[in-house]
Coordinates of C-alpha atoms in Angstrom, one line a residue:
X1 CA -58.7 -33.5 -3.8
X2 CA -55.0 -33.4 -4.4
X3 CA -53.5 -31.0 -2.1
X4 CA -49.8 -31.7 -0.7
X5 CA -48.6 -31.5 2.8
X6 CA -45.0 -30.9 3.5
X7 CA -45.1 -31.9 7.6
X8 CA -42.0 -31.2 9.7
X9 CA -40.2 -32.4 6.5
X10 CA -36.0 -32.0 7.2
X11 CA -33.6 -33.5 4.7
X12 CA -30.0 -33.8 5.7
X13 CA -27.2 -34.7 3.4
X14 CA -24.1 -35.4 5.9
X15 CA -23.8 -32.3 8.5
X16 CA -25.9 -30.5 5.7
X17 CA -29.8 -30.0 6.6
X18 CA -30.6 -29.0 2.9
X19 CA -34.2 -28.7 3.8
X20 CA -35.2 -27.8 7.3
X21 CA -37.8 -28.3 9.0
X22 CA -40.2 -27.8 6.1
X23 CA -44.1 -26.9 6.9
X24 CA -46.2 -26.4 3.8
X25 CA -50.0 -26.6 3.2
X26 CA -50.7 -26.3 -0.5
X27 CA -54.0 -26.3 -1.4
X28 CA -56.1 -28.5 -4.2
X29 CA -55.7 -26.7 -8.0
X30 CA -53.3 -24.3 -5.9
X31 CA -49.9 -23.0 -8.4
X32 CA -47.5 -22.9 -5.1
X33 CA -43.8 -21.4 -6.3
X34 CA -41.0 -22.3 -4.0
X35 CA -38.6 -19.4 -4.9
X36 CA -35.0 -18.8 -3.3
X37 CA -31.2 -18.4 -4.1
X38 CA -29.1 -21.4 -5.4
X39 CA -28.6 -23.7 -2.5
X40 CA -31.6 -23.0 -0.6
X41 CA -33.4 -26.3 -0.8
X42 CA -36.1 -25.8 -3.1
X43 CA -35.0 -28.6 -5.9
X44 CA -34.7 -30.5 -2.9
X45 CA -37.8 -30.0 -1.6
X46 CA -39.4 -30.6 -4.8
X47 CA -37.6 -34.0 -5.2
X48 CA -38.6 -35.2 -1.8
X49 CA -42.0 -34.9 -3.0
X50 CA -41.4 -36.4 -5.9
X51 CA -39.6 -39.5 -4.2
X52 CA -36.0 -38.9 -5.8
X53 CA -34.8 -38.4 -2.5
X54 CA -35.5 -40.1 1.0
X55 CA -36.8 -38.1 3.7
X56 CA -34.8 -37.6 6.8
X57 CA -37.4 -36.5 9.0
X58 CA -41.6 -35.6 8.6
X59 CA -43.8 -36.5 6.8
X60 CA -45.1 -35.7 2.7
X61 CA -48.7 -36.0 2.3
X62 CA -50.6 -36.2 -1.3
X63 CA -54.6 -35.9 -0.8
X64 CA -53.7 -37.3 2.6
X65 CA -51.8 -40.1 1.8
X66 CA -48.6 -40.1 3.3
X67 CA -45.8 -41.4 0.5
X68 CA -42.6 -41.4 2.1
X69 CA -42.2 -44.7 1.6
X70 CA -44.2 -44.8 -2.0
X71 CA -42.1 -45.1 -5.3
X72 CA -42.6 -42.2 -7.2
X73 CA -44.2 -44.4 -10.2
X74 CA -47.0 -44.7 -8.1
X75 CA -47.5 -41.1 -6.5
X76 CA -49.6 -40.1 -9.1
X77 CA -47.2 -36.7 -9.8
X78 CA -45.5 -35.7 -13.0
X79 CA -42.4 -33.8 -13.0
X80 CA -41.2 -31.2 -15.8
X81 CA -37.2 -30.9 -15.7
X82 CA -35.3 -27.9 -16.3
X83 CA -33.6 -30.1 -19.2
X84 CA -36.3 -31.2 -21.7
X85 CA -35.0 -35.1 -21.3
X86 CA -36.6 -36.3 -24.3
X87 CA -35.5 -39.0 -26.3
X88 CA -33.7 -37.7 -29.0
X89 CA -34.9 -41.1 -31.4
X90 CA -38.5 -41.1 -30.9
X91 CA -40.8 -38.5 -32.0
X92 CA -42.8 -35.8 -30.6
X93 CA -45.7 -38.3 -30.3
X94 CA -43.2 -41.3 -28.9
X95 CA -42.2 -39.4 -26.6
X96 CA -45.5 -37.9 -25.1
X97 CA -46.7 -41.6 -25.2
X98 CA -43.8 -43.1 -24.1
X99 CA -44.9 -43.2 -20.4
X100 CA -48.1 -44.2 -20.5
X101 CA -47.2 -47.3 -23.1
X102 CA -44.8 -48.4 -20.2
X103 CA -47.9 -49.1 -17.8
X104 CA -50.0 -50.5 -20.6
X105 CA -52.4 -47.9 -21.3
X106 CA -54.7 -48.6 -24.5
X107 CA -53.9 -47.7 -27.5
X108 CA -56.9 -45.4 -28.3
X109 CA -56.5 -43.7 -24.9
X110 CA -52.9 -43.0 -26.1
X111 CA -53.8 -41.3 -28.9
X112 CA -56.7 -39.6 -27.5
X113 CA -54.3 -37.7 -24.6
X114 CA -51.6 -37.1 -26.8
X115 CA -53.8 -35.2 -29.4
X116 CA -55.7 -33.4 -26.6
X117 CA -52.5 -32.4 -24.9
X118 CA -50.9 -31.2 -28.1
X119 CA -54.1 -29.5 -28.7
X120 CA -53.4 -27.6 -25.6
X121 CA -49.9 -26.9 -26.8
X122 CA -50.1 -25.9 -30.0
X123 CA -47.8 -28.4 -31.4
X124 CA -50.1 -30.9 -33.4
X125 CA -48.7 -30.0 -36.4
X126 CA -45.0 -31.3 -34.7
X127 CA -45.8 -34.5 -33.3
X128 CA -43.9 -36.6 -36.4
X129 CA -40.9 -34.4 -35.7
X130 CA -38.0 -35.6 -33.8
X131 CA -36.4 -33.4 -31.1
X132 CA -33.4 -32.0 -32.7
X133 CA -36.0 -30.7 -35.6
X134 CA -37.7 -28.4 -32.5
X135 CA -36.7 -24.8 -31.0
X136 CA -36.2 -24.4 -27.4
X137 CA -39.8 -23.3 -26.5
X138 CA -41.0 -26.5 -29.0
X139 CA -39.0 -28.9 -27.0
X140 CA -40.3 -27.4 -23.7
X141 CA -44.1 -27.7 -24.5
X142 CA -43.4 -31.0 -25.3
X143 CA -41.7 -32.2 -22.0
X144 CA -45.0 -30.3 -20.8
X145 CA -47.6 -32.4 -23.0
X146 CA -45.6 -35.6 -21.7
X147 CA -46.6 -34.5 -18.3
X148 CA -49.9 -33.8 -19.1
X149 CA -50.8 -37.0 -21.0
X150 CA -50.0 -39.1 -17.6
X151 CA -53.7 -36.5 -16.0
X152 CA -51.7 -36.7 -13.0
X153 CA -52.6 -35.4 -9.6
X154 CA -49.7 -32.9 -9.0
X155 CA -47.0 -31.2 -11.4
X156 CA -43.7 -30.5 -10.2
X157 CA -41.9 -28.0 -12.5
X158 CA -37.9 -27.7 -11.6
X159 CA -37.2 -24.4 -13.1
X160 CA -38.7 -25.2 -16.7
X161 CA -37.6 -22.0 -18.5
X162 CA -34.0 -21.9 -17.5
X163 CA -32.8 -22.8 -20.4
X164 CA -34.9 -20.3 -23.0
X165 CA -34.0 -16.9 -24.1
X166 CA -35.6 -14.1 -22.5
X167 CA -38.7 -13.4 -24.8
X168 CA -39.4 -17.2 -25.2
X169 CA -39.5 -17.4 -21.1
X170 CA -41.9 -14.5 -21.0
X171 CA -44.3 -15.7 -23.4
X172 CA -43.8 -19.4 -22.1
X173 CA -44.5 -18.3 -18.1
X174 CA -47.8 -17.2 -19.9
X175 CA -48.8 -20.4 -21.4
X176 CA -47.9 -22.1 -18.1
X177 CA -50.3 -19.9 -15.9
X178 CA -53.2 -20.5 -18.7
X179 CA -52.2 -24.4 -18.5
X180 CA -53.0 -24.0 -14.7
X181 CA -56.5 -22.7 -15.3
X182 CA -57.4 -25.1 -18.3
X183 CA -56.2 -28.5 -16.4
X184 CA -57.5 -27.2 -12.7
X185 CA -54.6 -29.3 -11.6
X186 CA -51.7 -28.3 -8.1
X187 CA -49.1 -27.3 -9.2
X188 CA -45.3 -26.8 -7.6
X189 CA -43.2 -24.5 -9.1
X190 CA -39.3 -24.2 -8.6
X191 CA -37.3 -21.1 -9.3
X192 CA -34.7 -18.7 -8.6
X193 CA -36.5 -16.0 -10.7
X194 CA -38.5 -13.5 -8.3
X195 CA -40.2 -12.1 -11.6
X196 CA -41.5 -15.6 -12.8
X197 CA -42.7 -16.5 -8.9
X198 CA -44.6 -13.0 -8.8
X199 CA -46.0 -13.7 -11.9
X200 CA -47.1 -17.3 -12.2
X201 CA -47.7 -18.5 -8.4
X202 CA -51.3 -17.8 -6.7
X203 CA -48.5 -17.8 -3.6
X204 CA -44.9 -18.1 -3.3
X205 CA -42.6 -19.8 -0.6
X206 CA -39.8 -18.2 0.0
X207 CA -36.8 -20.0 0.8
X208 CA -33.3 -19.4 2.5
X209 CA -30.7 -22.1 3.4
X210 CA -33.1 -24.9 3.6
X211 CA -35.5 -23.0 5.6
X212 CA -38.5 -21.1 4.9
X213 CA -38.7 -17.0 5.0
X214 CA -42.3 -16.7 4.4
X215 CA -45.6 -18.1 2.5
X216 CA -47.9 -15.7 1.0
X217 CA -49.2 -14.1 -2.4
X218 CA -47.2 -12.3 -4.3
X219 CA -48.4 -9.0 -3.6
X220 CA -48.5 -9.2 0.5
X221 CA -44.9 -10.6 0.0
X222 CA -43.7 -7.7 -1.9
X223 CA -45.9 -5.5 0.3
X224 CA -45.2 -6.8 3.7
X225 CA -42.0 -9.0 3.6
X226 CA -41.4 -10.7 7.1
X227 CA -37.4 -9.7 6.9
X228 CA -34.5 -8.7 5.0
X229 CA -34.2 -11.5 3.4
X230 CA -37.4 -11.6 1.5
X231 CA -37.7 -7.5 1.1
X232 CA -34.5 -7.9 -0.4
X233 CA -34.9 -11.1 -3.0
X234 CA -38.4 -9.9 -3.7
X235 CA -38.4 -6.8 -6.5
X236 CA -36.5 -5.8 -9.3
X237 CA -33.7 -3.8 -8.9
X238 CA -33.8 -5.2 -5.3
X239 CA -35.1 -3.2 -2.0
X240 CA -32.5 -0.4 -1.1
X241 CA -31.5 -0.7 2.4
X242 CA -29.7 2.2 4.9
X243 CA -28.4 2.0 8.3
X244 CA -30.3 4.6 10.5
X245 CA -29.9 5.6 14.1
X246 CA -33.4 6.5 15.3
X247 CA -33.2 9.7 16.9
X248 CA -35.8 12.1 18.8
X249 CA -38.6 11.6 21.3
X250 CA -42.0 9.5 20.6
X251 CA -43.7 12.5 18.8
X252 CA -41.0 12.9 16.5
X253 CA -39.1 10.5 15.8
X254 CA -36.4 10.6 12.7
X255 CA -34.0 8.2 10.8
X256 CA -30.7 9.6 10.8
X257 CA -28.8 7.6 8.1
X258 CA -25.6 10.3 8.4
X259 CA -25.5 11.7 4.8
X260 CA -29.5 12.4 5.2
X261 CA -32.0 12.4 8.0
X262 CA -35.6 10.9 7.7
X263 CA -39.0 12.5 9.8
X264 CA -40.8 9.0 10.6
X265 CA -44.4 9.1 9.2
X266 CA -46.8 9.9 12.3
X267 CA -49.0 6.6 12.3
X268 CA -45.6 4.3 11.7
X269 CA -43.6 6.1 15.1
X270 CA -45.9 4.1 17.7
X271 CA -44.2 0.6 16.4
X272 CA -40.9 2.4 16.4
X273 CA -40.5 4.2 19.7
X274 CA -39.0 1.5 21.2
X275 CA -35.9 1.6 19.2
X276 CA -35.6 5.1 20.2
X277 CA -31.3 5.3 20.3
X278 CA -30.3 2.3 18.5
X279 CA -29.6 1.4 15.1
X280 CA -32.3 -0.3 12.8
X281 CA -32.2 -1.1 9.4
X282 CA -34.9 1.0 6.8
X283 CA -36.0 0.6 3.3
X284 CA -37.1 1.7 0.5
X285 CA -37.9 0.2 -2.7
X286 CA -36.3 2.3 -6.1
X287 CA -39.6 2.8 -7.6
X288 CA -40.5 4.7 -4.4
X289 CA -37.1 7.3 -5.2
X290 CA -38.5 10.1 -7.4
X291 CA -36.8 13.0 -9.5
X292 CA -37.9 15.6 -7.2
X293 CA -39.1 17.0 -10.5
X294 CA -41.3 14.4 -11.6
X295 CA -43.1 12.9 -8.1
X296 CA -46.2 11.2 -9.3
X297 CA -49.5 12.5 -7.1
X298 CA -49.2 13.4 -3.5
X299 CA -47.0 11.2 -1.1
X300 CA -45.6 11.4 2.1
X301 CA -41.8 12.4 1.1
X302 CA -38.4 12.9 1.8
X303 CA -36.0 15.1 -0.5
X304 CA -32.6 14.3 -0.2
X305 CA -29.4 15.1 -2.4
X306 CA -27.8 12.8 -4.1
X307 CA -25.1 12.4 -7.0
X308 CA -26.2 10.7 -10.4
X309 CA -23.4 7.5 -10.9
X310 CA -24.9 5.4 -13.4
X311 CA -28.1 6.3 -16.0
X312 CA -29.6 3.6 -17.4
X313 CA -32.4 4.6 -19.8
X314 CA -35.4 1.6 -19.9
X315 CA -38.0 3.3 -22.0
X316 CA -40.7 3.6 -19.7
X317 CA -38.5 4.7 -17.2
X318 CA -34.8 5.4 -16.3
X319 CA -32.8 3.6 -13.6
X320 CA -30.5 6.1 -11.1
X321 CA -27.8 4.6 -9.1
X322 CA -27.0 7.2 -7.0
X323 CA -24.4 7.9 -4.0
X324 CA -25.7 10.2 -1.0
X325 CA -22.7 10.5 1.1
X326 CA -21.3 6.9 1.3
X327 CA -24.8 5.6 0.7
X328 CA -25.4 4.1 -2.5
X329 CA -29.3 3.3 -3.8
X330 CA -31.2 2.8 -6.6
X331 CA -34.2 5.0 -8.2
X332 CA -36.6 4.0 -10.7
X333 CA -37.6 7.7 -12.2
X334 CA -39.9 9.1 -15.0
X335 CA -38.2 8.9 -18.3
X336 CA -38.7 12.8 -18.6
X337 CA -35.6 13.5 -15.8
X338 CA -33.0 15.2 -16.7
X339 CA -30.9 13.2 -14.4
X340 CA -27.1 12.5 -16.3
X341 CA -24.1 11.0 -14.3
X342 CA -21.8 12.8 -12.7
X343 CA -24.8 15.3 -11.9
X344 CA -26.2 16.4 -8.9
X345 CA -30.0 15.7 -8.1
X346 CA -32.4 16.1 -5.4
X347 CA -34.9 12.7 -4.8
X348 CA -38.0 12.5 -2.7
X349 CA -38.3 9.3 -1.0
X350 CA -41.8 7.8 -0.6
X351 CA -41.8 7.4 3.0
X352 CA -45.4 6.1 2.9
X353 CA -44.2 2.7 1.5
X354 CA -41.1 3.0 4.1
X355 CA -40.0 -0.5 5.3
X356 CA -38.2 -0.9 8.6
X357 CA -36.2 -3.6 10.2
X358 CA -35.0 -4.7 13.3
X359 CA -31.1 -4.7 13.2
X360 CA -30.3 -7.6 15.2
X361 CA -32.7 -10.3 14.2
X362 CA -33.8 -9.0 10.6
X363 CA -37.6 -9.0 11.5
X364 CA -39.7 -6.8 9.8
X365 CA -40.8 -3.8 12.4
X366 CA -43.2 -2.3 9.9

């Protein structure tokens, strides 16, 4: 068993708690992605566990060992940086056996994990090469078969793909997720890319200045964020939000959001009645905004008009940014709309995927 537990676990650089108050349970073989903004403490958490940083307060736990005060040597953990860090002398081989010559592993059992691991890679046929001799992804699969010769316990993975163009991260996020079911290993993941969190991580910590949001799979997060925050760093384009005063009487409640006005749907007015005359904050994801010519199947919708802005055709589908008054949203619409800027259009709003949120403290109210 190899699980990690973050406990309590606060880590303060001057008057700045850079992690706060930190409560994870990650499970044996699970692939956990801490995800979150620049600055929000992820790296921070990661390197905590990894024993590059003290902890101020808690307690980290790796298959129930507590190792606060263990060197990371001896934590049984491998850690793949966001810069390959490879010794730009040795070769591919050298430098996947580099670690585990410095604790005076056999030679046969050397060359037996660095061949497997390569194996695993795809890059047997590279391991004479020297690093400047390697693309991006090459040099990245290697910093991962240097990890994976040491068998450890946990990896820690501080945003590994930064640094590789956009087709080389896709394909490489793949290889990473198959990695996870081939070794059966925990893995901790560290991003700032919502897409590579939804895609890689069994579930996905969210994180905002040192503190976390929420800790779920991918899909509940995107399907039931906890608050703003999360609805709106989860998704891509990003959750559109609108003030709305809720109007009317229990039975019919609406969303007025001034340039448009919303009828709530009748099993969602219960959780809102109590917000009848104040302001709350609703929202609704652009791939729930339809062409009004082009809804897909039978929803629960709102038609609203709106003036086209920008177009910007994807292929599959064509992104609106739209203004509705002095509202401004996004809509993800079929690529058969005749939608061109400067135009006027009506969109229907899927109100059955309708998110709403308490004003005040940023909780999710449905």
């Amino acid at each position: 068993m190899a699980g990690v537990i973050y406990d309590h676990v606060t880590k303060q650089f001057g008057d700045v708690k850079a992690v706060n108050d930190l409560t994870l349970d990650i499970k044996d073989k699970e692939f956990l992605v801490l995800v979150g903004p620049s600055g929000c403490g992820k790296t921070t958490a990661l390197r905590l566990l990894a024993g590059l940083e003290e902890i101020t307060a808690g307690d980290i736990r790796i298959a129930d060992r507590v190792v606060n005060d263990v060197a990371p040597k001896d934590r049984d953990i491998a850690m793949v940086f966001q810069s390959y860090a490879l010794y730009p002398h040795m070769s591919v081989y050298d430098n996947m056996a580099f670690g585990l010559r410095l604790r005076k592993t056999p030679k046969s059992e050397i060359d037996r994990r660095v061949k497997e691991a390569a194996d695993i890679l795809g890059i047997g046929a590279l391991l004479t090469r020297k690093p400047k001799q390697l693309s991006g992804g090459q040099r990245q699969r290697v910093a991962l078969g240097r990890a994976i010769v040491r068998e450890p316990k946990v990896f820690l993975m501080d945003e590994p793909l930064s640094n590789l163009d956009a087709k080389l991260r896709v394909q490489t996020r793949a290889e990473i997720s198959k990695l996870h079911q081939r070794l059966e290993t925990t893995f901790i993941y560290v991003t700032h890319d919502q897409t590579e969190a939804m895609t890689m991580g069994t579930r996905i910590a969210v994180m905002k200045d040192g503190i976390l949001q929420q800790l779920d799979t991918p899909q509940r997060l995107y399907d039931f964020p906890a608050n703003i925050f999360v609805a709106g760093f989860i998704g891509s384009p990003a959750m559109n939000f609108f003030d709305g005063a809720v109007t009317g009487s229990r039975d019919d409640l609406s969303l007025d959001a001034g340039a448009f006005k919303l009828s709530v749907p009748a099993n969602r007015r219960e959780r809102l009645a109590g917000y009848a005359g104040k302001t709350v904050v609703f929202g609704v994801r652009p791939e729930d905004v339809h062409d009004r010519d082009y809804v897909p199947g039978a929803i629960t919708g709102a038609a609203i008009p709106a003036q086209v802005d920008v177009m910007e055709p994807m292929g599959s589908e064509i992104y609106l940014y739209l203004l509705s008054g002095k509202q401004s949203f996004v809509a993800r619409v079929d690529p058969r709309s005749q939608a061109r800027p400067g135009k006027s259009v009506e969109v229907m709003l899927n109100l059955d995927h309708l998110h709403v949120f308490d004003k005040a403290t940023e909780q999710a109210i449905f």
